[in-house]
Amino acid sequence: METISDYFGSLVFDDRVMKANLSSSVYASLRKTIDEGKKLDPKVADAVAAAMRDWAIAKGATHFTHWFQPLTGITAEKHDSFISHAPDGRVILEFSGKELIKGEPDASSFPSGGLRATFEARGYTAWDPTSYAFIKGKTLCIPTAFCSYGGEALDKKTPLLRSMEALNRQALRILRLFGNTEVKHVTSSVGPEQEYFLITEEMYRQRPDLRFCGRTLFGSTPPKGQEMDDHYFGSITPRVAAYMEDLNKELWKLGVFAKTEHNEVAPAQHELAPIYTTTNIATDHNQLTMEVMQRVAKKHGLVCLLHEKPFAGVNGSGKHNNWSIATDAGQNLLSPGETPYQDAQFLLFLCAVIKAVDDYQDLLRISVATAGNDHRLGANEAPPAVVSMFLGDELNAVLEAIETDTPYQGTRRTQMKLGVDVLPRFNRDTTDRNRTSPFAFTGNKFEFRMVGSADSIACCNIMLNSAVAESLRVYADQLEQAKDFDETLHTMIRDTIREHKRIIFNGNGYDDSWIKEATEVRGLCNFRTTADCLPHLMDRKNVEMLARHRVYSETELRARYEAILENYCKTIAIEAKTMLSMARTQILPAIEAYTASVAETAAAKKAVKKDLPCRYETGIVEKLSQLSDEIADRIDALEQAVRNLSSAASIEEESILVRDGVRDAMAALRTPCDEAETIVCKQYWPFPTYADILFSTK
Ligand code: ADP
Ligand code: MG
């Protein structure tokens, strides 16, 4: 029987394949490029390309593509076949080093947030040798970065790689100060837990809102939702199990370490988590995972919904971004050590994260801002829109002891003198799992829980890596100048705790009282919507920090700003138009038809016996008549709100009109429609209800 190890990675041009198919000198040279970022010799590129081509063709591939991640958030590919003319008119299969290294797709149809206005439309893709090539269908996919001819990044991978490099640079400075001369490279690693909904294709096809927007725009609360808590970790139905089995197999072939799967809180909601890996690869793999999830679902007559909030009133979906930093020797820098110095180093890295999250809470919020995710943040299920950190009781006590220069009162009473005392061995499992915190320390990593399920994890990791690199830079600047290293270190850690402890919160993040305290007492940011937070992307401190670490130039950052706001406005405008169409051409006609049939029944009854009261029919006709008038009025109001958008002079202005006008008008239209759904006879209702959809895979 075929086992996992027979096919794991079978579609990946990974290290094993490279070693087997490249000469030892080419392999060594490529390895240097992958591990240390050394420039690739063109001759080596030719040899790699030839080996890649032969390997791919042997696996049935006919085409190759540069696979990249434009600002749309999904991946893009343009396929070229390997075929070329041979002089004798026959076909030969070619793929050169040049084709491997660089491609030139037309950039003009991808969002560039204004970069196109000032720069050429042409763009190029450049091979990222740190992420393995793979075969999808009949195409060899080469992970690439996507830039304009002026060199501006037009994608998500380029800034991600730059942020990893920034973190590496600054972390190495710190490690050297602690006497570590061996480490060559520091990288951030990520394990993203991916939530999703599975529904049947039959349900999906009948709902224009799901087809056009990925989420329902109408639907009354079903009689049964998630209140019984019977879905979470519940047994997986055969149909879903078959899907997961197939999904895993496809992902394994692509070298994705899909590890954990379970049912989530809401009915029809599930989760998949891979084993963590380097941020760059984790990001590529997560994009692939989302794609494969949708493709495999189709094969099973299912649809995988990745939207953050497909159904109102039941939990939405997120992506927990588990993040840590480690050296090439495998030392996790967010793990307490064995000696006083290792512990001091751990505390310094911990403080770097605390400072980063506090100083750049706005950037973290922005990094997860989408129209879809706005429904989730602050809706009593996902973390609130306020960014805060959870460290757990024991670590908190340690920090408090350092802050106040008092003995630590934990399992062992110790004075916390850094570089002298060993940290108490706090047990990972005793840190209780705070599930409401946006940014929780879980023993040797942080879990950032604000990311939306449909979003690329590139954005949040770019900001996280950069912000932490900035803290480390500030620390390294001071420590390199320090006369007394230990003293400076101790003061620095103490001061960080004093200055930034406002970001640490161990209570219930869903509580209204927390939001009040966070904003009024602690002065933390609370940006409810994408329109609220995005303008802060261009705040001086943010522009300067990201430019200092060469992650984004100001021009590149402005491009993101424009592209994200544009996407926000377009997404909601499409939703509004879909609502208008559904309300006009489906909901109102259904109400009218049912009203007519009830009225006919009353008339028929009265024809039999003139003085029958027909209270039931009269009540329904009156109620539905009132609702249809209300719906008609609200259709007009929403239509007007959408029309107003064209008067906006800028994308900022438009985003405010969307936030304040369109969204309210959409909510107002939904209410009478949902009420009508509970009255109108099921046969007349034009599309499946929540109850139908949410339990469709059962
Ligand atoms: P859960 O949060 O569901 O209890 P875990 O915390 O064990 O599960 O793991 C969740 C995710 O975190 C997985 O993708 C796992 O690979 C990842 N993870 C575990 N350790 C690390 C680490 N040091 N750095 C980054 N991710 C990690
Ligand atoms: Mg987790």
mmCIF file of N, CA and C in Angstrom, residues 265-357:
data_model
loop_
_atom_site.group_PDB
_atom_site.id
_atom_site.type_symbol
_atom_site.label_atom_id
_atom_site.label_comp_id
_atom_site.label_asym_id
_atom_site.label_seq_id
_atom_site.Cartn_x
_atom_site.Cartn_y
_atom_site.Cartn_z
ATOM 1 N N VAL A 265 -15.802 25.898 15.926
ATOM 2 C CA VAL A 265 -16.947 26.221 16.773
ATOM 3 C C VAL A 265 -18.278 26.219 16.019
ATOM 4 N N ALA A 266 -18.314 26.870 14.858
ATOM 5 C CA ALA A 266 -19.579 27.005 14.141
ATOM 6 C C ALA A 266 -19.888 25.738 13.358
ATOM 7 N N PRO A 267 -21.188 25.460 13.130
ATOM 8 C CA PRO A 267 -21.490 24.316 12.275
ATOM 9 C C PRO A 267 -20.882 24.543 10.898
ATOM 10 N N ALA A 268 -20.399 23.499 10.265
ATOM 11 C CA ALA A 268 -19.786 23.568 8.930
ATOM 12 C C ALA A 268 -18.426 24.250 8.931
ATOM 13 N N GLN A 269 -17.883 24.559 10.119
ATOM 14 C CA GLN A 269 -16.577 25.234 10.172
ATOM 15 C C GLN A 269 -15.486 24.259 10.605
ATOM 16 N N HIS A 270 -14.336 24.367 9.958
ATOM 17 C CA HIS A 270 -13.234 23.447 10.214
ATOM 18 C C HIS A 270 -11.918 24.203 10.268
ATOM 19 N N GLU A 271 -10.859 23.474 10.690
ATOM 20 C CA GLU A 271 -9.543 24.106 10.753
ATOM 21 C C GLU A 271 -8.468 23.147 10.278
ATOM 22 N N LEU A 272 -7.450 23.723 9.656
ATOM 23 C CA LEU A 272 -6.290 22.935 9.267
ATOM 24 C C LEU A 272 -5.037 23.679 9.707
ATOM 25 N N ALA A 273 -4.124 22.984 10.374
ATOM 26 C CA ALA A 273 -2.867 23.629 10.767
ATOM 27 C C ALA A 273 -1.688 22.825 10.245
ATOM 28 N N PRO A 274 -0.712 23.493 9.656
ATOM 29 C CA PRO A 274 0.492 22.802 9.208
ATOM 30 C C PRO A 274 1.557 22.860 10.306
ATOM 31 N N ILE A 275 2.624 22.114 10.134
ATOM 32 C CA ILE A 275 3.775 22.270 11.022
ATOM 33 C C ILE A 275 4.501 23.537 10.586
ATOM 34 N N TYR A 276 4.951 24.313 11.560
ATOM 35 C CA TYR A 276 5.529 25.618 11.227
ATOM 36 C C TYR A 276 6.823 25.488 10.427
ATOM 37 N N THR A 277 7.093 26.525 9.658
ATOM 38 C CA THR A 277 8.315 26.570 8.867
ATOM 39 C C THR A 277 8.715 28.030 8.643
ATOM 40 N N THR A 278 9.813 28.253 7.933
ATOM 41 C CA THR A 278 10.277 29.608 7.644
ATOM 42 C C THR A 278 9.143 30.482 7.102
ATOM 43 N N THR A 279 9.079 31.723 7.549
ATOM 44 C CA THR A 279 7.951 32.594 7.209
ATOM 45 C C THR A 279 7.668 32.654 5.710
ATOM 46 N N ASN A 280 8.718 32.757 4.920
ATOM 47 C CA ASN A 280 8.565 32.856 3.480
ATOM 48 C C ASN A 280 7.864 31.622 2.903
ATOM 49 N N ILE A 281 8.322 30.453 3.322
ATOM 50 C CA ILE A 281 7.727 29.215 2.828
ATOM 51 C C ILE A 281 6.334 29.024 3.416
ATOM 52 N N ALA A 282 6.190 29.370 4.691
ATOM 53 C CA ALA A 282 4.871 29.251 5.330
ATOM 54 C C ALA A 282 3.848 30.097 4.579
ATOM 55 N N THR A 283 4.280 31.271 4.117
ATOM 56 C CA THR A 283 3.370 32.157 3.391
ATOM 57 C C THR A 283 3.006 31.554 2.036
ATOM 58 N N ASP A 284 4.005 31.075 1.312
ATOM 59 C CA ASP A 284 3.732 30.417 0.031
ATOM 60 C C ASP A 284 2.809 29.212 0.241
ATOM 61 N N HIS A 285 3.119 28.431 1.249
ATOM 62 C CA HIS A 285 2.326 27.229 1.506
ATOM 63 C C HIS A 285 0.900 27.572 1.907
ATOM 64 N N ASN A 286 0.752 28.645 2.659
ATOM 65 C CA ASN A 286 -0.610 29.017 3.048
ATOM 66 C C ASN A 286 -1.431 29.452 1.832
ATOM 67 N N GLN A 287 -0.787 30.172 0.912
ATOM 68 C CA GLN A 287 -1.491 30.552 -0.324
ATOM 69 C C GLN A 287 -1.908 29.300 -1.091
ATOM 70 N N LEU A 288 -0.964 28.357 -1.180
ATOM 71 C CA LEU A 288 -1.252 27.098 -1.876
ATOM 72 C C LEU A 288 -2.365 26.330 -1.173
ATOM 73 N N THR A 289 -2.295 26.306 0.154
ATOM 74 C CA THR A 289 -3.297 25.581 0.933
ATOM 75 C C THR A 289 -4.692 26.122 0.637
ATOM 76 N N MET A 290 -4.814 27.444 0.623
ATOM 77 C CA MET A 290 -6.129 28.035 0.369
ATOM 78 C C MET A 290 -6.638 27.639 -1.023
ATOM 79 N N GLU A 291 -5.702 27.638 -1.970
ATOM 80 C CA GLU A 291 -6.070 27.289 -3.341
ATOM 81 C C GLU A 291 -6.503 25.819 -3.434
ATOM 82 N N VAL A 292 -5.686 24.953 -2.833
ATOM 83 C CA VAL A 292 -5.980 23.516 -2.907
ATOM 84 C C VAL A 292 -7.279 23.194 -2.164
ATOM 85 N N MET A 293 -7.509 23.876 -1.039
ATOM 86 C CA MET A 293 -8.755 23.665 -0.286
ATOM 87 C C MET A 293 -9.972 23.884 -1.174
ATOM 88 N N GLN A 294 -9.898 24.945 -1.973
ATOM 89 C CA GLN A 294 -11.037 25.260 -2.831
ATOM 90 C C GLN A 294 -11.162 24.277 -3.988
ATOM 91 N N ARG A 295 -10.018 23.900 -4.527
ATOM 92 C CA ARG A 295 -10.039 22.990 -5.672
ATOM 93 C C ARG A 295 -10.543 21.596 -5.274
ATOM 94 N N VAL A 296 -10.023 21.103 -4.148
ATOM 95 C CA VAL A 296 -10.426 19.757 -3.717
ATOM 96 C C VAL A 296 -11.916 19.754 -3.346
ATOM 97 N N ALA A 297 -12.388 20.855 -2.766
ATOM 98 C CA ALA A 297 -13.809 20.930 -2.394
ATOM 99 C C ALA A 297 -14.684 20.691 -3.617
ATOM 100 N N LYS A 298 -14.335 21.328 -4.715
ATOM 101 C CA LYS A 298 -15.118 21.191 -5.965
ATOM 102 C C LYS A 298 -15.253 19.725 -6.355
ATOM 103 N N LYS A 299 -14.134 18.994 -6.229
ATOM 104 C CA LYS A 299 -14.144 17.583 -6.596
ATOM 105 C C LYS A 299 -15.147 16.782 -5.773
ATOM 106 N N HIS A 300 -15.405 17.275 -4.562
ATOM 107 C CA HIS A 300 -16.304 16.556 -3.661
ATOM 108 C C HIS A 300 -17.714 17.140 -3.670
ATOM 109 N N GLY A 301 -17.988 18.007 -4.652
ATOM 110 C CA GLY A 301 -19.312 18.639 -4.692
ATOM 111 C C GLY A 301 -19.514 19.613 -3.551
ATOM 112 N N LEU A 302 -18.403 20.132 -3.045
ATOM 113 C CA LEU A 302 -18.473 21.062 -1.916
ATOM 114 C C LEU A 302 -17.868 22.400 -2.324
ATOM 115 N N VAL A 303 -18.104 23.407 -1.493
ATOM 116 C CA VAL A 303 -17.429 24.682 -1.701
ATOM 117 C C VAL A 303 -16.775 25.076 -0.388
ATOM 118 N N CYS A 304 -15.520 25.478 -0.483
ATOM 119 C CA CYS A 304 -14.794 25.916 0.705
ATOM 120 C C CYS A 304 -14.880 27.436 0.769
ATOM 121 N N LEU A 305 -15.471 27.942 1.847
ATOM 122 C CA LEU A 305 -15.597 29.395 2.007
ATOM 123 C C LEU A 305 -14.474 29.897 2.905
ATOM 124 N N LEU A 306 -13.658 30.784 2.357
ATOM 125 C CA LEU A 306 -12.541 31.307 3.149
ATOM 126 C C LEU A 306 -12.850 32.685 3.718
ATOM 127 N N HIS A 307 -14.014 33.211 3.392
ATOM 128 C CA HIS A 307 -14.373 34.544 3.873
ATOM 129 C C HIS A 307 -14.382 34.592 5.405
ATOM 130 N N GLU A 308 -14.031 35.763 5.946
ATOM 131 C CA GLU A 308 -13.963 35.912 7.400
ATOM 132 C C GLU A 308 -15.321 35.820 8.072
ATOM 133 N N LYS A 309 -16.358 36.150 7.347
ATOM 134 C CA LYS A 309 -17.680 36.158 8.001
ATOM 135 C C LYS A 309 -18.747 35.742 6.997
ATOM 136 N N PRO A 310 -18.771 34.450 6.647
ATOM 137 C CA PRO A 310 -19.757 34.027 5.651
ATOM 138 C C PRO A 310 -21.194 34.118 6.174
ATOM 139 N N PHE A 311 -21.367 33.968 7.497
ATOM 140 C CA PHE A 311 -22.717 33.947 8.065
ATOM 141 C C PHE A 311 -22.787 34.853 9.286
ATOM 142 N N ALA A 312 -23.761 35.750 9.293
ATOM 143 C CA ALA A 312 -23.928 36.598 10.477
ATOM 144 C C ALA A 312 -24.442 35.742 11.624
ATOM 145 N N GLY A 313 -24.038 36.062 12.831
ATOM 146 C CA GLY A 313 -24.596 35.371 13.995
ATOM 147 C C GLY A 313 -23.912 34.068 14.364
ATOM 148 N N VAL A 314 -23.055 33.541 13.485
ATOM 149 C CA VAL A 314 -22.223 32.403 13.895
ATOM 150 C C VAL A 314 -20.764 32.832 13.724
ATOM 151 N N ASN A 315 -19.880 32.126 14.393
ATOM 152 C CA ASN A 315 -18.469 32.534 14.359
ATOM 153 C C ASN A 315 -17.920 32.686 12.945
ATOM 154 N N GLY A 316 -17.045 33.637 12.806
ATOM 155 C CA GLY A 316 -16.356 33.801 11.537
ATOM 156 C C GLY A 316 -15.037 33.043 11.561
ATOM 157 N N SER A 317 -14.274 33.167 10.491
ATOM 158 C CA SER A 317 -13.018 32.420 10.391
ATOM 159 C C SER A 317 -11.808 33.339 10.422
ATOM 160 N N GLY A 318 -10.786 32.865 11.101
ATOM 161 C CA GLY A 318 -9.536 33.618 11.168
ATOM 162 C C GLY A 318 -8.382 32.718 10.825
ATOM 163 N N LYS A 319 -7.206 33.268 11.058
ATOM 164 C CA LYS A 319 -5.995 32.520 10.777
ATOM 165 C C LYS A 319 -5.067 32.877 11.927
ATOM 166 N N HIS A 320 -4.728 31.897 12.757
ATOM 167 C CA HIS A 320 -3.820 32.206 13.867
ATOM 168 C C HIS A 320 -2.387 32.110 13.368
ATOM 169 N N ASN A 321 -1.700 33.238 13.460
ATOM 170 C CA ASN A 321 -0.334 33.294 12.948
ATOM 171 C C ASN A 321 0.633 33.030 14.108
ATOM 172 N N ASN A 322 1.072 31.771 14.243
ATOM 173 C CA ASN A 322 2.030 31.415 15.294
ATOM 174 C C ASN A 322 3.417 31.778 14.814
ATOM 175 N N TRP A 323 4.092 32.632 15.574
ATOM 176 C CA TRP A 323 5.320 33.249 15.085
ATOM 177 C C TRP A 323 6.445 33.120 16.104
ATOM 178 N N SER A 324 7.635 32.777 15.642
ATOM 179 C CA SER A 324 8.789 32.755 16.538
ATOM 180 C C SER A 324 10.044 33.077 15.734
ATOM 181 N N ILE A 325 11.151 33.322 16.440
ATOM 182 C CA ILE A 325 12.406 33.558 15.736
ATOM 183 C C ILE A 325 13.455 32.572 16.220
ATOM 184 N N ALA A 326 14.229 32.055 15.286
ATOM 185 C CA ALA A 326 15.224 31.049 15.651
ATOM 186 C C ALA A 326 16.514 31.253 14.866
ATOM 187 N N THR A 327 17.601 30.736 15.404
ATOM 188 C CA THR A 327 18.894 30.824 14.722
ATOM 189 C C THR A 327 19.058 29.636 13.784
ATOM 190 N N ASP A 328 20.050 29.727 12.900
ATOM 191 C CA ASP A 328 20.290 28.601 11.998
ATOM 192 C C ASP A 328 20.779 27.370 12.753
ATOM 193 N N ALA A 329 21.184 27.578 14.014
ATOM 194 C CA ALA A 329 21.581 26.426 14.817
ATOM 195 C C ALA A 329 20.368 25.808 15.505
ATOM 196 N N GLY A 330 19.196 26.379 15.236
ATOM 197 C CA GLY A 330 17.978 25.792 15.786
ATOM 198 C C GLY A 330 17.565 26.312 17.157
ATOM 199 N N GLN A 331 18.239 27.367 17.631
ATOM 200 C CA GLN A 331 17.854 27.898 18.938
ATOM 201 C C GLN A 331 16.669 28.852 18.776
ATOM 202 N N ASN A 332 15.568 28.552 19.457
ATOM 203 C CA ASN A 332 14.398 29.429 19.444
ATOM 204 C C ASN A 332 14.669 30.606 20.389
ATOM 205 N N LEU A 333 14.711 31.805 19.844
ATOM 206 C CA LEU A 333 15.072 32.973 20.651
ATOM 207 C C LEU A 333 13.931 33.433 21.553
ATOM 208 N N LEU A 334 12.768 32.823 21.392
ATOM 209 C CA LEU A 334 11.650 33.156 22.272
ATOM 210 C C LEU A 334 11.423 32.059 23.308
ATOM 211 N N SER A 335 12.450 31.269 23.511
ATOM 212 C CA SER A 335 12.377 30.201 24.490
ATOM 213 C C SER A 335 13.369 30.497 25.601
ATOM 214 N N PRO A 336 12.941 30.399 26.861
ATOM 215 C CA PRO A 336 13.880 30.627 27.954
ATOM 216 C C PRO A 336 15.036 29.635 27.864
ATOM 217 N N GLY A 337 16.206 30.056 28.352
ATOM 218 C CA GLY A 337 17.389 29.224 28.139
ATOM 219 C C GLY A 337 17.780 28.384 29.330
ATOM 220 N N GLU A 338 19.062 27.991 29.358
ATOM 221 C CA GLU A 338 19.575 27.104 30.400
ATOM 222 C C GLU A 338 20.457 27.855 31.378
ATOM 223 N N THR A 339 20.969 29.000 30.950
ATOM 224 C CA THR A 339 21.904 29.728 31.792
ATOM 225 C C THR A 339 21.380 31.144 32.006
ATOM 226 N N PRO A 340 21.929 31.838 33.037
ATOM 227 C CA PRO A 340 21.462 33.208 33.285
ATOM 228 C C PRO A 340 21.581 34.090 32.045
ATOM 229 N N TYR A 341 22.652 33.903 31.269
ATOM 230 C CA TYR A 341 22.816 34.756 30.098
ATOM 231 C C TYR A 341 21.808 34.448 29.020
ATOM 232 N N GLN A 342 21.537 33.154 28.833
ATOM 233 C CA GLN A 342 20.515 32.789 27.845
ATOM 234 C C GLN A 342 19.162 33.343 28.246
ATOM 235 N N ASP A 343 18.895 33.336 29.544
ATOM 236 C CA ASP A 343 17.620 33.871 30.007
ATOM 237 C C ASP A 343 17.546 35.374 29.792
ATOM 238 N N ALA A 344 18.662 36.054 30.046
ATOM 239 C CA ALA A 344 18.683 37.499 29.842
ATOM 240 C C ALA A 344 18.435 37.789 28.370
ATOM 241 N N GLN A 345 19.045 36.976 27.527
ATOM 242 C CA GLN A 345 18.857 37.140 26.086
ATOM 243 C C GLN A 345 17.394 36.892 25.696
ATOM 244 N N PHE A 346 16.811 35.847 26.278
ATOM 245 C CA PHE A 346 15.388 35.570 26.030
ATOM 246 C C PHE A 346 14.533 36.772 26.444
ATOM 247 N N LEU A 347 14.816 37.305 27.624
ATOM 248 C CA LEU A 347 14.012 38.437 28.099
ATOM 249 C C LEU A 347 14.169 39.655 27.195
ATOM 250 N N LEU A 348 15.358 39.812 26.660
ATOM 251 C CA LEU A 348 15.575 40.950 25.761
ATOM 252 C C LEU A 348 14.743 40.776 24.485
ATOM 253 N N PHE A 349 14.747 39.578 23.934
ATOM 254 C CA PHE A 349 13.933 39.341 22.731
ATOM 255 C C PHE A 349 12.438 39.478 23.055
ATOM 256 N N LEU A 350 12.067 38.997 24.232
ATOM 257 C CA LEU A 350 10.669 39.135 24.650
ATOM 258 C C LEU A 350 10.297 40.619 24.726
ATOM 259 N N CYS A 351 11.190 41.402 25.340
ATOM 260 C CA CYS A 351 10.940 42.841 25.461
ATOM 261 C C CYS A 351 10.894 43.507 24.088
ATOM 262 N N ALA A 352 11.717 43.015 23.176
ATOM 263 C CA ALA A 352 11.707 43.581 21.825
ATOM 264 C C ALA A 352 10.324 43.401 21.203
ATOM 265 N N VAL A 353 9.717 42.240 21.476
ATOM 266 C CA VAL A 353 8.374 42.001 20.920
ATOM 267 C C VAL A 353 7.353 42.893 21.632
ATOM 268 N N ILE A 354 7.475 43.006 22.945
ATOM 269 C CA ILE A 354 6.531 43.848 23.701
ATOM 270 C C ILE A 354 6.586 45.287 23.190
ATOM 271 N N LYS A 355 7.793 45.786 23.071
ATOM 272 C CA LYS A 355 7.976 47.161 22.585
ATOM 273 C C LYS A 355 7.436 47.306 21.154
ATOM 274 N N ALA A 356 7.716 46.319 20.328
ATOM 275 C CA ALA A 356 7.273 46.375 18.925
ATOM 276 C C ALA A 356 5.753 46.413 18.830
ATOM 277 N N VAL A 357 5.105 45.546 19.623
ATOM 278 C CA VAL A 357 3.648 45.470 19.534
ATOM 279 C C VAL A 357 3.010 46.764 20.056
#
